[in-house]
Coordinates of C-alpha atoms and ligand atoms in Angstrom, one line a residue:
M13 CA -53.9 71.0 -23.9
T14 CA -53.9 67.3 -23.0
R15 CA -50.4 65.9 -23.3
S16 CA -50.2 62.6 -25.1
L17 CA -49.2 59.4 -23.3
T18 CA -46.1 59.3 -25.5
A19 CA -45.1 62.8 -24.5
V20 CA -45.7 62.1 -20.8
A21 CA -43.8 58.9 -21.0
L22 CA -40.9 60.6 -22.8
S23 CA -40.8 63.3 -20.1
A24 CA -40.8 60.7 -17.4
A25 CA -37.9 58.9 -19.1
I26 CA -36.0 62.2 -19.5
L27 CA -36.5 62.9 -15.8
A28 CA -35.4 59.4 -14.9
G29 CA -32.3 60.0 -17.1
C30 CA -31.6 63.3 -15.3
R31 CA -31.4 61.5 -12.0
G32 CA -29.1 58.8 -13.3
E33 CA -25.4 59.2 -12.8
R34 CA -24.2 56.5 -15.2
A35 CA -21.3 57.4 -17.4
T36 CA -22.0 54.5 -19.8
P37 CA -25.2 53.1 -21.2
A38 CA -26.9 50.3 -19.5
A39 CA -25.7 46.8 -20.3
A40 CA -29.1 45.3 -19.9
P41 CA -32.6 46.5 -20.9
P42 CA -34.7 48.2 -18.2
A43 CA -36.3 45.6 -15.9
T44 CA -39.6 47.4 -15.8
P45 CA -40.0 49.4 -19.0
A46 CA -43.1 51.6 -19.1
A47 CA -45.6 50.0 -21.4
D48 CA -46.4 53.2 -23.2
V49 CA -42.9 54.4 -23.8
S50 CA -42.3 54.1 -27.5
H51 CA -39.7 56.8 -28.1
G52 CA -38.2 57.7 -24.7
E53 CA -36.1 54.7 -23.8
A54 CA -32.7 56.3 -24.6
A55 CA -30.2 56.7 -21.8
I56 CA -31.2 60.3 -21.8
G57 CA -28.7 62.8 -20.3
A58 CA -29.4 65.7 -18.1
A59 CA -28.8 69.2 -19.4
D60 CA -25.7 69.6 -17.2
T61 CA -24.0 71.6 -19.9
A62 CA -25.5 73.8 -22.6
P63 CA -26.5 71.9 -25.7
V64 CA -24.6 72.4 -28.9
D65 CA -26.6 75.1 -30.8
A66 CA -28.5 73.3 -33.5
L67 CA -29.8 76.4 -35.3
A68 CA -28.5 76.7 -38.8
P69 CA -26.2 79.7 -39.4
A70 CA -27.8 82.5 -41.4
R71 CA -27.3 82.8 -45.2
T72 CA -24.8 85.4 -46.3
A73 CA -24.4 87.4 -49.5
A74 CA -20.6 87.1 -49.8
T75 CA -19.4 85.1 -52.8
L76 CA -15.8 84.7 -51.5
R77 CA -16.0 82.9 -48.2
H78 CA -13.0 82.8 -45.9
V79 CA -13.1 79.8 -43.5
R80 CA -10.4 79.3 -41.0
I81 CA -10.5 76.3 -38.7
E82 CA -8.0 75.3 -35.9
I83 CA -7.5 71.7 -34.9
R84 CA -7.3 71.1 -31.2
H85 CA -7.5 68.1 -28.9
V86 CA -10.0 68.9 -26.2
K87 CA -12.3 67.2 -23.7
I88 CA -16.0 67.2 -24.6
A89 CA -19.1 66.0 -22.8
V90 CA -20.6 63.1 -24.8
A91 CA -23.3 62.3 -22.3
H92 CA -24.4 63.2 -18.8
G93 CA -21.4 62.6 -16.6
A94 CA -19.2 61.3 -19.5
T95 CA -16.2 63.3 -20.7
Y96 CA -14.4 62.2 -23.9
D97 CA -10.8 63.0 -25.0
A98 CA -11.8 64.3 -28.4
W99 CA -9.9 65.5 -31.5
S100 CA -11.7 68.6 -32.7
F101 CA -12.2 71.3 -35.3
D102 CA -12.3 74.6 -33.5
G103 CA -12.6 72.9 -30.0
R104 CA -16.1 71.6 -30.6
V105 CA -17.7 68.4 -31.8
P106 CA -19.1 68.6 -34.4
G107 CA -17.0 71.3 -35.8
P108 CA -18.5 74.7 -36.8
F109 CA -21.5 74.6 -39.1
I110 CA -20.5 76.3 -42.4
R111 CA -23.0 77.8 -44.8
V112 CA -22.3 79.1 -48.3
T113 CA -24.2 79.5 -51.5
Q114 CA -23.9 77.5 -54.7
G115 CA -21.1 79.0 -56.8
D116 CA -19.3 80.6 -53.9
T117 CA -15.5 80.3 -53.6
V118 CA -14.5 78.8 -50.2
D119 CA -11.0 80.1 -49.2
F120 CA -10.0 77.6 -46.6
T121 CA -7.2 77.7 -44.0
L122 CA -6.6 74.8 -41.7
V123 CA -4.3 75.3 -38.7
N124 CA -3.0 72.3 -36.7
R125 CA -2.7 73.1 -33.0
A126 CA -2.7 69.4 -32.1
P127 CA 0.3 67.1 -31.4
I128 CA -0.3 64.8 -34.3
P129 CA -1.0 65.2 -38.1
H130 CA -4.5 65.9 -39.3
S131 CA -6.2 67.0 -42.5
M132 CA -9.5 68.2 -44.0
D133 CA -11.8 66.6 -46.6
F134 CA -14.8 68.7 -47.7
H135 CA -17.5 66.6 -49.4
A136 CA -18.8 69.8 -50.9
A137 CA -15.6 70.2 -52.9
E138 CA -14.5 68.7 -56.2
V139 CA -10.8 68.6 -56.0
A140 CA -7.8 66.3 -56.3
P141 CA -7.5 64.7 -52.8
N142 CA -3.7 64.2 -53.2
R143 CA -3.3 67.9 -53.7
V144 CA -5.3 69.3 -50.8
Y145 CA -6.5 66.5 -48.5
V146 CA -3.0 66.2 -47.2
N147 CA -1.6 65.9 -43.7
V148 CA -0.8 69.0 -41.8
I149 CA 1.9 68.5 -39.2
P150 CA 1.6 69.9 -35.7
G151 CA 2.2 73.7 -35.7
D152 CA 1.7 74.0 -39.5
S153 CA -1.1 75.2 -41.7
L154 CA -2.7 74.5 -45.0
H155 CA -4.6 76.7 -47.4
Y156 CA -6.7 75.8 -50.4
R157 CA -9.8 77.0 -52.3
F158 CA -12.7 75.3 -53.9
I159 CA -16.0 76.3 -55.6
A160 CA -19.1 75.0 -53.9
R161 CA -20.8 73.9 -57.1
V162 CA -23.5 71.6 -55.8
P163 CA -26.2 72.6 -53.3
G164 CA -27.0 70.3 -50.3
A165 CA -26.0 69.2 -46.8
F166 CA -22.5 67.9 -46.9
L167 CA -20.1 66.3 -44.4
Y168 CA -16.6 67.5 -43.8
H169 CA -14.1 65.4 -41.9
C170 CA -10.4 64.7 -41.2
G171 CA -9.1 62.3 -43.8
T172 CA -5.9 61.3 -42.1
A173 CA -5.4 57.5 -41.7
P174 CA -6.8 55.7 -40.0
V175 CA -9.8 57.8 -41.0
A176 CA -12.2 55.8 -38.8
M177 CA -10.1 56.8 -35.7
H178 CA -10.0 60.5 -36.6
I179 CA -13.8 60.6 -37.3
A180 CA -14.6 58.5 -34.2
N181 CA -12.6 61.0 -32.1
G182 CA -14.7 63.9 -33.3
M183 CA -13.2 65.3 -36.4
Y184 CA -16.3 66.2 -38.5
G185 CA -18.8 68.8 -39.2
A186 CA -21.4 70.0 -41.7
I187 CA -21.3 72.5 -44.6
I188 CA -24.5 73.6 -46.1
V189 CA -24.5 74.8 -49.7
D190 CA -27.7 76.8 -50.5
P191 CA -29.1 76.7 -54.0
R192 CA -28.6 79.9 -55.9
Q193 CA -32.4 80.3 -55.8
P194 CA -32.9 80.3 -52.0
R195 CA -35.1 77.6 -50.4
P196 CA -38.3 79.0 -48.9
A197 CA -38.0 80.6 -45.4
A198 CA -38.2 78.0 -42.6
R199 CA -37.0 77.4 -39.0
E200 CA -33.7 75.6 -39.8
F201 CA -31.6 73.2 -37.8
V202 CA -28.4 71.2 -38.4
L203 CA -28.1 67.7 -37.0
V204 CA -24.9 65.7 -37.4
Q205 CA -25.2 62.1 -36.3
S206 CA -22.1 60.2 -35.1
E207 CA -21.0 57.4 -32.8
F208 CA -18.6 57.2 -29.8
Y209 CA -16.7 54.0 -29.0
T210 CA -15.4 54.4 -25.5
Q211 CA -13.2 53.0 -22.8
H212 CA -12.0 54.5 -19.5
V213 CA -8.6 56.2 -19.6
A214 CA -6.2 54.5 -17.3
G215 CA -5.2 56.8 -14.4
A216 CA -7.8 59.4 -15.3
D217 CA -10.9 60.2 -13.3
S218 CA -13.6 57.6 -13.8
N219 CA -15.7 59.6 -16.2
T220 CA -13.0 60.4 -18.7
L221 CA -13.3 58.2 -21.8
A222 CA -11.2 57.6 -24.9
L223 CA -11.5 55.6 -28.1
D224 CA -11.9 51.8 -28.0
W225 CA -10.6 50.7 -31.3
Q226 CA -11.9 47.1 -31.0
K227 CA -15.4 48.4 -30.3
L228 CA -15.1 50.6 -33.4
L229 CA -14.0 47.7 -35.6
G230 CA -16.9 45.6 -34.1
L231 CA -19.4 48.4 -34.9
A232 CA -20.5 48.5 -31.3
P233 CA -20.8 52.2 -30.2
D234 CA -21.5 53.1 -26.6
Y235 CA -23.1 56.4 -27.7
V236 CA -24.9 57.5 -30.9
T237 CA -25.5 61.2 -30.9
F238 CA -26.9 64.2 -32.7
N239 CA -24.4 67.0 -32.6
G240 CA -22.0 65.1 -30.4
R241 CA -23.8 64.5 -27.1
A242 CA -26.3 61.8 -26.2
A243 CA -29.9 62.9 -26.1
Q244 CA -29.0 66.6 -25.6
Y245 CA -32.1 67.8 -27.4
A246 CA -34.4 65.6 -25.3
T247 CA -33.6 67.7 -22.2
A248 CA -33.2 70.9 -24.2
P249 CA -35.7 70.6 -27.0
L250 CA -35.5 72.4 -30.4
R251 CA -38.4 74.9 -30.5
V252 CA -40.7 75.6 -33.4
K253 CA -44.3 76.9 -33.8
P254 CA -47.1 74.5 -34.8
G255 CA -47.6 74.6 -38.6
E256 CA -44.4 76.5 -39.1
P257 CA -42.1 75.3 -42.0
V258 CA -39.2 73.4 -40.5
R259 CA -36.0 72.3 -42.3
F260 CA -33.4 69.9 -41.0
Y261 CA -30.0 69.6 -42.5
V262 CA -29.0 66.1 -41.5
V263 CA -25.4 64.9 -42.0
N264 CA -24.2 61.5 -41.0
A265 CA -20.5 61.5 -39.9
G266 CA -20.6 57.8 -38.7
P267 CA -18.0 56.4 -38.9
N268 CA -20.2 53.3 -39.2
R269 CA -23.9 53.6 -38.6
I270 CA -26.6 54.5 -41.1
S271 CA -29.1 57.1 -39.9
A272 CA -32.8 56.2 -40.5
F273 CA -34.0 59.7 -39.8
H274 CA -37.6 60.0 -38.6
V275 CA -39.7 62.5 -36.7
V276 CA -42.3 60.9 -34.6
G277 CA -45.8 62.4 -35.3
A278 CA -44.7 64.0 -38.6
I279 CA -44.4 63.0 -42.3
F280 CA -41.7 64.8 -44.3
D281 CA -43.2 67.1 -46.9
R282 CA -40.1 67.0 -49.0
V283 CA -36.6 65.4 -48.7
F284 CA -33.7 66.5 -50.9
L285 CA -31.2 63.7 -51.0
D286 CA -27.6 64.8 -50.7
G287 CA -26.8 67.4 -53.4
S288 CA -30.1 67.2 -55.2
A289 CA -31.6 70.7 -55.8
T290 CA -35.1 69.3 -56.5
A291 CA -37.3 67.4 -54.1
T292 CA -36.6 63.7 -54.7
L293 CA -39.1 62.4 -52.1
N294 CA -42.5 63.6 -51.0
G295 CA -44.6 62.4 -48.2
V296 CA -42.1 60.0 -46.6
Q297 CA -41.9 58.8 -43.0
T298 CA -38.2 57.7 -42.7
V299 CA -35.2 58.3 -44.9
D300 CA -31.8 56.8 -44.6
V301 CA -28.8 59.2 -44.4
P302 CA -25.8 57.1 -45.3
V303 CA -22.5 57.4 -43.5
G304 CA -20.7 60.2 -45.3
G305 CA -23.9 61.6 -46.7
G306 CA -26.5 64.2 -46.0
A307 CA -30.1 65.2 -46.7
V308 CA -32.4 68.1 -46.3
F309 CA -35.7 67.4 -44.6
E310 CA -38.7 69.8 -44.9
L311 CA -41.7 69.2 -42.6
H312 CA -44.3 70.9 -40.4
L313 CA -45.7 69.8 -37.1
A314 CA -49.4 69.7 -37.2
E315 CA -50.3 70.7 -33.7
A316 CA -48.7 71.8 -30.4
G317 CA -46.8 69.1 -28.6
D318 CA -43.5 67.2 -28.2
Y319 CA -42.2 65.4 -31.3
P320 CA -39.3 63.1 -30.8
F321 CA -36.8 62.8 -33.6
V322 CA -34.7 59.7 -33.9
T323 CA -32.7 57.3 -36.0
H324 CA -35.3 54.6 -36.3
A325 CA -32.6 52.1 -35.9
F326 CA -33.7 51.9 -32.3
A327 CA -30.6 50.4 -30.7
D328 CA -28.9 53.6 -31.8
A329 CA -31.7 55.8 -30.5
T330 CA -31.4 54.0 -27.2
K331 CA -27.7 54.9 -27.2
G332 CA -28.5 58.6 -27.5
A333 CA -29.6 59.4 -31.1
V334 CA -32.9 60.9 -29.9
G335 CA -34.1 64.5 -29.4
V336 CA -37.3 66.4 -29.2
V337 CA -38.9 69.2 -31.2
L338 CA -41.2 71.2 -29.1
A339 CA -44.0 72.8 -31.1
K340 CA -45.5 75.6 -29.2
P341 CA -47.5 78.7 -30.3
Ligands
CU11 CU1 -7.4 64.0 -37.8

């Protein structure tokens, strides 16, 4: 099969990114941009570490779901050659993908193994925040239950003040609530978009980064990512078959940037906004996922090839919010 110019250019950009050793994005646009690169201009990282698994967890039949999460402060890779001092749920950013079915009871335990207070806010829950979204001190734990009444793709995050700091440091994840009547079978992926605002840590090795609060307040991220690492699915594409039903659960953790989610070369068959159980949009090209929101995207890729997915806010795609779906028989 003849590869398109776009795909070739994207591959070239990926390879160029693989050779680069920069720990931070370029401060200036490329001097000699390739004329036919329309979707490959991100500071694309090499696959020097395994990508975060984007496959959605399988549905389960249990109606009482025990979920236990440990909070730990860990170092994560946010881009090729860039390590970030993160605050995490279960040692990963984003935290574990949770999947339950509408009507299930979630029996939740939060254990704080970190040196400062943290908490947990589930957007899939309808509860009094002052009862359960409370701070857990280091070494302590918290237990509460909620019923996942509304289907959809929901954010969860630490709600400890300043919330922007706790989210920007990595404390978020996705919880999928399936409708009681299952959605049709599809190849399913979870994508959590988020930003990193970085500065070098004094005394640490040159590639270790930590939060830059002023950049956060100025809405100027260094990296915008899907599942916590810049462009990781450009070098390790998500794989589907041509024509196969594909479903993306997209959640936007922010803390600041709206996601204009788009798959190059495809039109979404159906988009379910947030908790809506019925298709609210058909035949759409780009749909905003607000900060703190989620949406379910259903599509198919018409023919074999490489299909970039991006936030079409292209400054953010350039900072890493870009990946590729590889459709191959
Ligand atoms: Cu926290």
